[in-house]
mmCIF file of C-alpha atoms in Angstrom:
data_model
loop_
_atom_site.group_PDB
_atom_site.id
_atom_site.type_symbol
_atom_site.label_atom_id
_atom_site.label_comp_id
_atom_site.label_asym_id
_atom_site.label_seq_id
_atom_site.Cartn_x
_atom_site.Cartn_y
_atom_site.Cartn_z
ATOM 1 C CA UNK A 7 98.502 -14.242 -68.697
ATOM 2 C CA UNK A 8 98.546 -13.430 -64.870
ATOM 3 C CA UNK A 9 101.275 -14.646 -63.554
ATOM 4 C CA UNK A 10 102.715 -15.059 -59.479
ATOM 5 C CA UNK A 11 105.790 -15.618 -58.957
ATOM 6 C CA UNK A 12 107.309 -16.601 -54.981
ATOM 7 C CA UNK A 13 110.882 -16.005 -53.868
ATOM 8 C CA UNK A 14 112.531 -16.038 -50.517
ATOM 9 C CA UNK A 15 111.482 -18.943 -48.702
ATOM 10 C CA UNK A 16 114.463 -21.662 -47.158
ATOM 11 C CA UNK A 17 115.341 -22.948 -44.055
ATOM 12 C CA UNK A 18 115.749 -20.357 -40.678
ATOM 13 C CA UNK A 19 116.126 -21.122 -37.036
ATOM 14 C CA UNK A 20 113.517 -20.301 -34.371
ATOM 15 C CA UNK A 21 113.195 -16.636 -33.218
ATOM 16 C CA UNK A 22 114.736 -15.584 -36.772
ATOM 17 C CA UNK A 23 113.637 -13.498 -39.659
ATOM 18 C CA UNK A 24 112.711 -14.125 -43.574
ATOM 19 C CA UNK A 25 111.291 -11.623 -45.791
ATOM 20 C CA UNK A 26 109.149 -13.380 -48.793
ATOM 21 C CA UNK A 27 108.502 -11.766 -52.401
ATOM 22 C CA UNK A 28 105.776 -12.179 -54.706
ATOM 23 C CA UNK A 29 106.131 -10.679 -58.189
ATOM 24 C CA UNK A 30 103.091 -10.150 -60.076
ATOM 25 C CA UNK A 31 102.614 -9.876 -63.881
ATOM 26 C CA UNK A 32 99.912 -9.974 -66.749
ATOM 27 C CA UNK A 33 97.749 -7.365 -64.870
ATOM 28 C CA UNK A 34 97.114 -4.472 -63.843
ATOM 29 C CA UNK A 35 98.779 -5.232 -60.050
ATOM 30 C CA UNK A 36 97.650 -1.886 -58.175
ATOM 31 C CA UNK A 37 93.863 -2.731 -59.019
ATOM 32 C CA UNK A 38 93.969 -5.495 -56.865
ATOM 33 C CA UNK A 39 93.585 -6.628 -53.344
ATOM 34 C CA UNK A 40 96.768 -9.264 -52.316
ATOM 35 C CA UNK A 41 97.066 -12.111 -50.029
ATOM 36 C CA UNK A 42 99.009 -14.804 -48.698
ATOM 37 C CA UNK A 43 98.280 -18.111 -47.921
ATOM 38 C CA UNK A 44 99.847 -20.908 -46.386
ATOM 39 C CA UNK A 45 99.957 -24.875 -45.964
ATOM 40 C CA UNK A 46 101.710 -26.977 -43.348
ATOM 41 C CA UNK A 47 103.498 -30.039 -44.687
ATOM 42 C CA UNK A 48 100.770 -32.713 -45.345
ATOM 43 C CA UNK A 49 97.708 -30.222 -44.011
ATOM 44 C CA UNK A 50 95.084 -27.633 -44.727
ATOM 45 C CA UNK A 51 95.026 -24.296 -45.982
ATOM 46 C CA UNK A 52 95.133 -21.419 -43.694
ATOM 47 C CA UNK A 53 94.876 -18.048 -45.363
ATOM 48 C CA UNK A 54 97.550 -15.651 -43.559
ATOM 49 C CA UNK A 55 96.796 -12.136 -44.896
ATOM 50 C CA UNK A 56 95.539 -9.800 -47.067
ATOM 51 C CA UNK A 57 96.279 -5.855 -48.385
ATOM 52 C CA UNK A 58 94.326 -3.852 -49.954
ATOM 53 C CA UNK A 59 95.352 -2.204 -52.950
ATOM 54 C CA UNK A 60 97.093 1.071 -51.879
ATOM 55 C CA UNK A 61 98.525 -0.692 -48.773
ATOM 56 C CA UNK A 62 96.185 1.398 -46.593
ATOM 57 C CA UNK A 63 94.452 -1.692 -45.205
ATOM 58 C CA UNK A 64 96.050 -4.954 -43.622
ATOM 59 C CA UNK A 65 94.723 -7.946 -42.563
ATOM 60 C CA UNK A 66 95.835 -10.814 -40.606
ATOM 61 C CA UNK A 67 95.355 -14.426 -38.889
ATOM 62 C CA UNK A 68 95.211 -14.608 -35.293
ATOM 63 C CA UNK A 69 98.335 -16.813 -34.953
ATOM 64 C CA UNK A 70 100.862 -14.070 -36.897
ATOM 65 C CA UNK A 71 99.463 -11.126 -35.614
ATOM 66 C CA UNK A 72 102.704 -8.659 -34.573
ATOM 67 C CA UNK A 73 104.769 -10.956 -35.638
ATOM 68 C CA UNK A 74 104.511 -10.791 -39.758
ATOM 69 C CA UNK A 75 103.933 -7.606 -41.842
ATOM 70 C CA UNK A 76 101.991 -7.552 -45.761
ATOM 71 C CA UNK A 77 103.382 -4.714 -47.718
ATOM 72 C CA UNK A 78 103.292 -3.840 -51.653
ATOM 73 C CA UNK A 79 105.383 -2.333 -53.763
ATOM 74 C CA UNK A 80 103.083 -1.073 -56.643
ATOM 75 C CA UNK A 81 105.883 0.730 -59.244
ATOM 76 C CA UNK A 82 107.483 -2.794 -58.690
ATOM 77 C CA UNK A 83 104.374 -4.762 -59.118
ATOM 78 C CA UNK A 84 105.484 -7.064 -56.079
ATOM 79 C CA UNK A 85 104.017 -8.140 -52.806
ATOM 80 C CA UNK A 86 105.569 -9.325 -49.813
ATOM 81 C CA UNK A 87 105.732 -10.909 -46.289
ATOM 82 C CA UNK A 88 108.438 -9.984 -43.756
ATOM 83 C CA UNK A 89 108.408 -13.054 -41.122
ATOM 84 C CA UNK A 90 109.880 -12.206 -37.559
ATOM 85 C CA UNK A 91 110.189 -14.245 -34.359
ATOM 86 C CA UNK A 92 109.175 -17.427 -36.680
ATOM 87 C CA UNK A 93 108.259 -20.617 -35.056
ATOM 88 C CA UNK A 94 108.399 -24.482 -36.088
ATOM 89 C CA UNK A 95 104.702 -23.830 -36.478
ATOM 90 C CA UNK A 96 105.646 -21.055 -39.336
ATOM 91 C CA UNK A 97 106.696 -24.448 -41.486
ATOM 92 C CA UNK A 98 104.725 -24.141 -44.825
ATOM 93 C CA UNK A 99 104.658 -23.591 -48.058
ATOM 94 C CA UNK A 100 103.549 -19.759 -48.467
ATOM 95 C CA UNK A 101 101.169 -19.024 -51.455
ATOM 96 C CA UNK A 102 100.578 -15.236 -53.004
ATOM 97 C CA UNK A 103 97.328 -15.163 -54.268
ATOM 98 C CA UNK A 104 95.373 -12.439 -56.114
ATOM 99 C CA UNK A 105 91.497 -11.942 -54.231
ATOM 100 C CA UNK A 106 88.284 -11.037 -56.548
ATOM 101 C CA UNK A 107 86.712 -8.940 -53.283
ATOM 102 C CA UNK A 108 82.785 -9.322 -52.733
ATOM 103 C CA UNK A 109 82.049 -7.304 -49.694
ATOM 104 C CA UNK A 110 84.335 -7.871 -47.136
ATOM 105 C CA UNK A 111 84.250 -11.415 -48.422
ATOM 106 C CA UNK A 112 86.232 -13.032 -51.511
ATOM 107 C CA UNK A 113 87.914 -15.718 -53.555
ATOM 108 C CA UNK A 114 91.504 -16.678 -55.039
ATOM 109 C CA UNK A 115 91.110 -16.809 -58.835
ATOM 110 C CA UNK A 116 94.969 -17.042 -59.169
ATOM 111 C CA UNK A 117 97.426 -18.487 -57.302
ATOM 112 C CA UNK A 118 101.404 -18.661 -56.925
ATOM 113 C CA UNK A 119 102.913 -22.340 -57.101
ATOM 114 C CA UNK A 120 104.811 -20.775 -53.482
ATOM 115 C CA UNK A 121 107.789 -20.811 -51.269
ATOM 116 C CA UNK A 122 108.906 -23.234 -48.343
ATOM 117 C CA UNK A 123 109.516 -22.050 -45.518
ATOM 118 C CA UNK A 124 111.094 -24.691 -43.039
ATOM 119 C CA UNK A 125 111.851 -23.390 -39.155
ATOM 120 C CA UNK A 126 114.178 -25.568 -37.766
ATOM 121 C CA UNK A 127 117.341 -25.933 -35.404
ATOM 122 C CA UNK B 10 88.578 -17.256 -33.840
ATOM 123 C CA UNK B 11 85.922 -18.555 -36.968
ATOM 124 C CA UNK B 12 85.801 -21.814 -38.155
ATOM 125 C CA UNK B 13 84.950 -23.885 -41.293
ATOM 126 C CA UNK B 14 84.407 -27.626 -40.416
ATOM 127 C CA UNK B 15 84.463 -30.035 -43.036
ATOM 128 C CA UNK B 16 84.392 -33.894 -42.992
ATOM 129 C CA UNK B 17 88.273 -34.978 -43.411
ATOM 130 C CA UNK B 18 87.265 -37.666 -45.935
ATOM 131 C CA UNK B 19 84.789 -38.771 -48.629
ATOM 132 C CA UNK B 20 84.595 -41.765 -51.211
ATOM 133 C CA UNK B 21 83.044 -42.900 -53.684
ATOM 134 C CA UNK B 22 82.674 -44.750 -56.748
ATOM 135 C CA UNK B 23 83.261 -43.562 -60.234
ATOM 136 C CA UNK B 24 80.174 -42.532 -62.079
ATOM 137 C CA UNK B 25 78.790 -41.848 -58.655
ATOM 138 C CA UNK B 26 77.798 -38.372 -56.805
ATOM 139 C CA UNK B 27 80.394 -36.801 -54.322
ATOM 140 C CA UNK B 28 78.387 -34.682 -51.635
ATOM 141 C CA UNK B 29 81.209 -32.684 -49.763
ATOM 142 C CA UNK B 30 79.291 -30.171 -46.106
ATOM 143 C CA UNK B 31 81.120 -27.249 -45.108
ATOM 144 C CA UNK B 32 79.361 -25.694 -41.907
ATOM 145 C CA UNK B 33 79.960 -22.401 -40.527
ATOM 146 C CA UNK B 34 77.878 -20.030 -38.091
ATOM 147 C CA UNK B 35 78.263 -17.204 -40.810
ATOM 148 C CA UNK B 36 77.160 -18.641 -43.858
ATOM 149 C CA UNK B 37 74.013 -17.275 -43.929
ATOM 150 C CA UNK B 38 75.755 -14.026 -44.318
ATOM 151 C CA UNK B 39 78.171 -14.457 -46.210
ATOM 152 C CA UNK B 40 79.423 -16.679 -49.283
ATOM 153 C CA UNK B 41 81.322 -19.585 -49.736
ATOM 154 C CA UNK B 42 83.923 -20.775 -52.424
ATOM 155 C CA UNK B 43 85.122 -24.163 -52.948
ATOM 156 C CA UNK B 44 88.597 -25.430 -54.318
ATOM 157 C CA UNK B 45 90.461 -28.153 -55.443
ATOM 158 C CA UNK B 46 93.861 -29.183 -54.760
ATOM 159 C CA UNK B 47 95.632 -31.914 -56.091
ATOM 160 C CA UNK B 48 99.394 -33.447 -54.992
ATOM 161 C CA UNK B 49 102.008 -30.792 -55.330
ATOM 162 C CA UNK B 50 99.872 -28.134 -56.905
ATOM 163 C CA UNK B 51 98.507 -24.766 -56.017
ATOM 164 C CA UNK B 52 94.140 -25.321 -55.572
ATOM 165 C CA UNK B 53 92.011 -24.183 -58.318
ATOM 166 C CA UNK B 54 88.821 -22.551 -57.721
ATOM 167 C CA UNK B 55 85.544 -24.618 -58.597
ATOM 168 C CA UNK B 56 82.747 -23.008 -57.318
ATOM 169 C CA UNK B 57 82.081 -19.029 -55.992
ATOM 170 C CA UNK B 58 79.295 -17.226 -54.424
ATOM 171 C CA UNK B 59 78.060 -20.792 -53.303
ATOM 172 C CA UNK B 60 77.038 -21.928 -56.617
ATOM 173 C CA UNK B 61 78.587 -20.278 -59.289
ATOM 174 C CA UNK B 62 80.964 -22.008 -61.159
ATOM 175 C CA UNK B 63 84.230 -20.866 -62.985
ATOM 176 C CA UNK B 64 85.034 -21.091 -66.377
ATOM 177 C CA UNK B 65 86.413 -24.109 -67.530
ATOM 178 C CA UNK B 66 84.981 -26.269 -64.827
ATOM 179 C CA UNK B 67 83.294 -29.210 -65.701
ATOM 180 C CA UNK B 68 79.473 -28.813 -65.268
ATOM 181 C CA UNK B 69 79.489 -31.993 -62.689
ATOM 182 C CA UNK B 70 80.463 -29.676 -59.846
ATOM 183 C CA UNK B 71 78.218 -27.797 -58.512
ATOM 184 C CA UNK B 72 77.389 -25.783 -55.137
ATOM 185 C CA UNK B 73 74.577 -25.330 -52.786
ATOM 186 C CA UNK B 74 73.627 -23.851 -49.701
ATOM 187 C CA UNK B 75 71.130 -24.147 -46.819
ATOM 188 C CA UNK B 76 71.919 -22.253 -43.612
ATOM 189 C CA UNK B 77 74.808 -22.629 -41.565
ATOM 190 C CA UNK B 78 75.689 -25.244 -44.028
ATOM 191 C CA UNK B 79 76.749 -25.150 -47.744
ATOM 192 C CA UNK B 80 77.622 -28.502 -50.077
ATOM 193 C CA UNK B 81 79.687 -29.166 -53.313
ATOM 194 C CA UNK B 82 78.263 -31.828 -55.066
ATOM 195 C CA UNK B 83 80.569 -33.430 -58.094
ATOM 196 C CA UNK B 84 78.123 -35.725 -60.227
ATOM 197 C CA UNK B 85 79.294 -38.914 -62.034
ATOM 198 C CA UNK B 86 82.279 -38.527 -60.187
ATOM 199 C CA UNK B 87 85.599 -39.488 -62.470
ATOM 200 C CA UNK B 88 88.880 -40.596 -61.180
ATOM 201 C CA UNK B 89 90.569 -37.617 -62.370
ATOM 202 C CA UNK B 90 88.622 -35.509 -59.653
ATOM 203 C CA UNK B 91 90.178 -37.388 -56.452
ATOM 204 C CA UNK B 92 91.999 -34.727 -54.447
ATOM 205 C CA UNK B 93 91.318 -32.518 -51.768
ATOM 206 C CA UNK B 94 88.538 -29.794 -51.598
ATOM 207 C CA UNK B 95 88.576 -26.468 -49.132
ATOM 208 C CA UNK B 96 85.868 -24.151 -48.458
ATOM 209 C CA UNK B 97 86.573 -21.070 -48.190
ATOM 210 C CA UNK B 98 84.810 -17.789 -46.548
ATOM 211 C CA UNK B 99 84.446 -14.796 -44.179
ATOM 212 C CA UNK B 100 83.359 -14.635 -40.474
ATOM 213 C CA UNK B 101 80.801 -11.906 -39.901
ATOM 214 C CA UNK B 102 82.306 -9.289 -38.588
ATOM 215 C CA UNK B 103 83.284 -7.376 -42.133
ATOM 216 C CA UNK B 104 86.585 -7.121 -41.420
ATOM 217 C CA UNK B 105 88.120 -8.886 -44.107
ATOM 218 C CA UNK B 106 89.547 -12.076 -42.307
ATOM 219 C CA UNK B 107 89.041 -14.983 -43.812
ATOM 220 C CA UNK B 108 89.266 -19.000 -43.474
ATOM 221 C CA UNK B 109 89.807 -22.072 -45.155
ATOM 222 C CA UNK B 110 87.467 -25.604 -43.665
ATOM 223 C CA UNK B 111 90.093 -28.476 -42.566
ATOM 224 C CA UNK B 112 90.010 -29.642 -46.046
ATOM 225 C CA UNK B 113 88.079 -33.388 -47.584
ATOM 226 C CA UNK B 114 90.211 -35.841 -48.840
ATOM 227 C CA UNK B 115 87.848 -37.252 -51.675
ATOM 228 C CA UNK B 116 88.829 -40.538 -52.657
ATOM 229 C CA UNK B 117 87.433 -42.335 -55.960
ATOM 230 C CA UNK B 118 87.429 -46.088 -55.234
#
């Protein structure tokens, strides 16, 4: 059974730093493309970022560009999301999410039940 | 930046058909996917590669597309399928970025 697990997420003041985990079971974890996604209290999804599987390749949404880094950790079957210079706009709930890749396009067959991540004073 | 723009709301009555637009200057090139997400849990995929449908999923929902536009319809709509649907797809460019529509709240009256 795939499996997604979050950690990480809590409560951090503006301008600060949170790293968020994802660990990954039920298969075979280096195979696969990884992303995050992300919804603001009460809106939409907005899908964040995306690695391919040997980390060679990173993508990202405009609005976190430079300012948060996708990495992997394939002996540890984990993903992750380091967070810097975080703003109130940052507030979600962060979702890691496994991609089926069809050309550069693709889909989230499997999804984390994700972290909250509040920025406020 | 891309955009997927959806309708923020749809309703209708059970037993009745849902029709739920997602338009998008790419679509013609590239797919669309369609999920549903109900109160306090993670969405679930209902339809890929426009029309395709998942596994598991009730035969009511299907996909379509036409252009810059592509549609999930849900037939003989039942109360249980009230929550909110995202499309989901790819600018252009290749590049791997991708985008969720605002979201449709569908309400079953």
């Amino acid at each position: 059974e795939v499996q997604l697990v979050e950690s990480g997420g809590g409560l951090v003041q503006p301008g600060g730093s949170l790293r968020l985990s994802c660990a990954a079971s039920g298969f075979t974890f280096s195979s696969y493309w990884m992303s995050w996604v992300r919804q603001a209290p009460g809106k939409g999804l907005e899908w964040v970022a995306n690695i391919k599987q040997d980390g060679s390749e990173k993508y990202y949404v405009d609005s976190v560009k430079g300012r948060f880094t996708i990495s992997r950790d394939n002996a540890k079957n984990s993903l992750y999301l380091q967070m810097n210079s975080l703003r109130a706009e940052d507030t979600a709930v962060y979702y890691c999410a496994r991609p089926v890749l069809l050309g550069a396009s693709g889909y989230f067959d499997y999804w984390g039940q994700g972290t909250l991540v509040t920025v406020s004073s | 930046s891309y955009e997927l723009t959806q309708p923020p709301s749809v309703s209708v009555s059970p037993g009745q058909t849902a029709r739920i637009t997602c338009s998008g200057d790419a679509l013609p090139k590239q797919y669309a996917y369609w999920y549903q997400q109900k109160p306090g849990q993670a969405p679930v995929l209902v339809i890929y590669k426009d029309s395709e449908r998942p596994s598991g999923i009730p035969e009511r929902f299907s996909g379509s597309s036409s252009g810059t536009t592509v549609t999930l319809t849900i037939s003989g709509v039942q109360a249980e399928d009230e929550a909110d649907y995202y499309c989901q797809s790819a600018d252009s460019s290749g590049t791997y970025l991708w985008v969720f529509g605002g979201g449709t709240k569908l309400t079953v009256l």
